[in-house]
Amino acid sequence: MIAIKINYHSDVPVYKQIITEFADAIISGRLKEGEDLPSIRKLALKIKVNPNTIAKAYLLLQTKGYIYSISGVGYKVAKPPMEAMEERLKELENDLRDTLMKMKKFPINGETLRKRVSLLVEEVIKNVHSES
């Protein structure tokens, strides 16, 4: 079971955060095809949210093809939809674009912004290699 991180103070609804956490774990392979997911009740207790919130997230994950249910057994991880990674990367690129637009409003020039972003990219790449 992966750790689900919920920001209860975020503008993003909790059910959407749950969807994102599970989708990212499935796309990245941290959750494997056929792996059991916690029951709605168990996950609701663990992350301290209403079971209806989990049910809504699971329903949408199922609709998008990330998970499936087996009557009397529970929810399982499906093979990630083929277009899932590309869609998620586009969402993250849009988030990054929004962040860069916010940074651009500060009194810094393009070269300074480019250097800061490059340093972050290098830091992320270094961390990815050190985790391997």
CSV table of C-alpha atoms in Angstrom, one decimal:
chain,number,residue,atom,x,y,z
A,1,MET,CA,0.0,0.0,0.0
A,2,ILE,CA,1.3,3.4,-1.0
A,3,ALA,CA,1.2,6.4,1.4
A,4,ILE,CA,-1.5,8.8,0.3
A,5,LYS,CA,-0.6,12.4,0.9
A,6,ILE,CA,-3.6,14.7,1.4
A,7,ASN,CA,-3.3,18.4,1.8
A,8,TYR,CA,-6.4,19.3,3.8
A,9,HIS,CA,-5.8,23.0,3.3
A,10,SER,CA,-5.5,22.8,-0.5
A,11,ASP,CA,-7.9,24.3,-3.0
A,12,VAL,CA,-7.9,20.9,-4.7
A,13,PRO,CA,-10.7,18.7,-3.5
A,14,VAL,CA,-9.7,15.7,-1.5
A,15,TYR,CA,-11.2,13.2,-3.9
A,16,LYS,CA,-9.1,14.7,-6.7
A,17,GLN,CA,-6.0,14.5,-4.6
A,18,ILE,CA,-6.7,10.8,-4.0
A,19,ILE,CA,-7.2,10.2,-7.7
A,20,THR,CA,-3.9,11.9,-8.5
A,21,GLU,CA,-2.0,10.0,-5.8
A,22,PHE,CA,-3.3,6.6,-7.1
A,23,ALA,CA,-3.0,7.5,-10.8
A,24,ASP,CA,0.6,8.6,-10.3
A,25,ALA,CA,1.4,5.5,-8.3
A,26,ILE,CA,-0.1,3.3,-11.0
A,27,ILE,CA,1.6,5.1,-13.9
A,28,SER,CA,4.9,5.0,-12.2
A,29,GLY,CA,4.6,1.3,-11.3
A,30,ARG,CA,4.7,1.8,-7.5
A,31,LEU,CA,1.3,0.1,-7.6
A,32,LYS,CA,1.4,-3.0,-9.8
A,33,GLU,CA,-1.3,-4.5,-12.0
A,34,GLY,CA,-3.5,-6.8,-9.9
A,35,GLU,CA,-2.5,-5.4,-6.6
A,36,ASP,CA,-5.2,-5.0,-4.0
A,37,LEU,CA,-6.3,-1.5,-3.0
A,38,PRO,CA,-7.5,-0.8,0.6
A,39,SER,CA,-11.3,-1.0,1.1
A,40,ILE,CA,-13.2,2.3,1.0
A,41,ARG,CA,-13.8,2.1,4.8
A,42,LYS,CA,-10.1,1.3,5.6
A,43,LEU,CA,-8.7,4.1,3.4
A,44,ALA,CA,-11.2,6.5,4.8
A,45,LEU,CA,-10.2,5.8,8.3
A,46,LYS,CA,-6.5,5.9,7.5
A,47,ILE,CA,-6.6,9.3,5.8
A,48,LYS,CA,-9.4,10.6,8.0
A,49,VAL,CA,-12.0,11.5,5.3
A,50,ASN,CA,-15.6,10.6,4.7
A,51,PRO,CA,-16.0,7.1,3.0
A,52,ASN,CA,-18.1,8.8,0.3
A,53,THR,CA,-15.0,10.8,-0.7
A,54,ILE,CA,-13.1,7.6,-1.2
A,55,ALA,CA,-16.0,6.0,-3.0
A,56,LYS,CA,-16.2,9.0,-5.4
A,57,ALA,CA,-12.4,8.8,-6.1
A,58,TYR,CA,-12.5,5.0,-6.6
A,59,LEU,CA,-15.5,5.4,-9.0
A,60,LEU,CA,-13.6,8.0,-11.1
A,61,LEU,CA,-10.4,5.9,-11.0
A,62,GLN,CA,-12.5,3.0,-12.2
A,63,THR,CA,-14.1,5.0,-15.0
A,64,LYS,CA,-10.7,6.2,-16.2
A,65,GLY,CA,-9.5,2.6,-16.3
A,66,TYR,CA,-6.9,2.8,-13.5
A,67,ILE,CA,-8.7,0.3,-11.2
A,68,TYR,CA,-11.4,-2.3,-11.3
A,69,SER,CA,-13.6,-4.0,-8.7
A,70,ILE,CA,-14.4,-7.6,-8.2
A,71,SER,CA,-17.7,-8.2,-6.4
A,72,GLY,CA,-17.1,-9.5,-2.9
A,73,VAL,CA,-13.3,-9.1,-3.2
A,74,GLY,CA,-12.7,-5.4,-3.6
A,75,TYR,CA,-10.7,-3.0,-5.8
A,76,LYS,CA,-7.6,-4.0,-7.7
A,77,VAL,CA,-5.1,-2.0,-9.8
A,78,ALA,CA,-5.7,-2.3,-13.6
A,79,LYS,CA,-3.1,-2.0,-16.3
A,80,PRO,CA,-2.6,1.7,-16.7
A,81,PRO,CA,-4.5,3.1,-19.8
A,82,MET,CA,-2.1,3.6,-22.7
A,83,GLU,CA,-2.7,7.4,-22.8
A,84,ALA,CA,-2.5,7.8,-19.0
A,85,MET,CA,1.2,8.8,-18.8
A,86,GLU,CA,1.0,11.3,-21.6
A,87,GLU,CA,-2.2,12.9,-20.1
A,88,ARG,CA,-0.6,13.1,-16.7
A,89,LEU,CA,2.7,14.6,-18.1
A,90,LYS,CA,0.6,17.3,-19.9
A,91,GLU,CA,-1.2,18.1,-16.6
A,92,LEU,CA,2.2,18.4,-14.8
A,93,GLU,CA,3.6,20.6,-17.7
A,94,ASN,CA,0.6,22.9,-17.3
A,95,ASP,CA,1.2,23.1,-13.5
A,96,LEU,CA,4.9,23.9,-14.2
A,97,ARG,CA,3.9,26.5,-16.8
A,98,ASP,CA,1.6,28.2,-14.2
A,99,THR,CA,4.4,28.2,-11.7
A,100,LEU,CA,6.9,29.7,-14.2
A,101,MET,CA,4.4,32.4,-15.1
A,102,LYS,CA,4.1,33.3,-11.4
A,103,MET,CA,7.9,33.4,-11.1
A,104,LYS,CA,8.1,35.6,-14.3
A,105,LYS,CA,6.1,38.3,-12.5
A,106,PHE,CA,8.9,38.8,-10.0
A,107,PRO,CA,11.6,41.3,-10.8
A,108,ILE,CA,14.0,38.8,-12.3
A,109,ASN,CA,15.2,38.5,-15.9
A,110,GLY,CA,14.8,35.6,-18.2
A,111,GLU,CA,18.4,34.3,-17.7
A,112,THR,CA,18.0,34.2,-13.9
A,113,LEU,CA,14.7,32.3,-14.3
A,114,ARG,CA,16.3,29.9,-16.7
A,115,LYS,CA,19.3,29.3,-14.3
A,116,ARG,CA,17.0,28.7,-11.3
A,117,VAL,CA,14.8,26.2,-13.3
A,118,SER,CA,18.0,24.5,-14.6
A,119,LEU,CA,19.3,24.0,-11.1
A,120,LEU,CA,16.0,22.5,-10.1
A,121,VAL,CA,16.0,20.2,-13.0
A,122,GLU,CA,19.6,19.0,-12.2
A,123,GLU,CA,18.6,18.5,-8.6
A,124,VAL,CA,15.6,16.3,-9.6
A,125,ILE,CA,17.7,14.3,-12.0
A,126,LYS,CA,20.4,13.8,-9.4
A,127,ASN,CA,17.7,12.6,-6.8
A,128,VAL,CA,16.2,10.2,-9.4
A,129,HIS,CA,19.6,8.6,-10.0
A,130,SER,CA,20.4,8.4,-6.3
A,131,GLU,CA,17.0,6.7,-5.6
A,132,SER,CA,17.8,3.9,-8.2
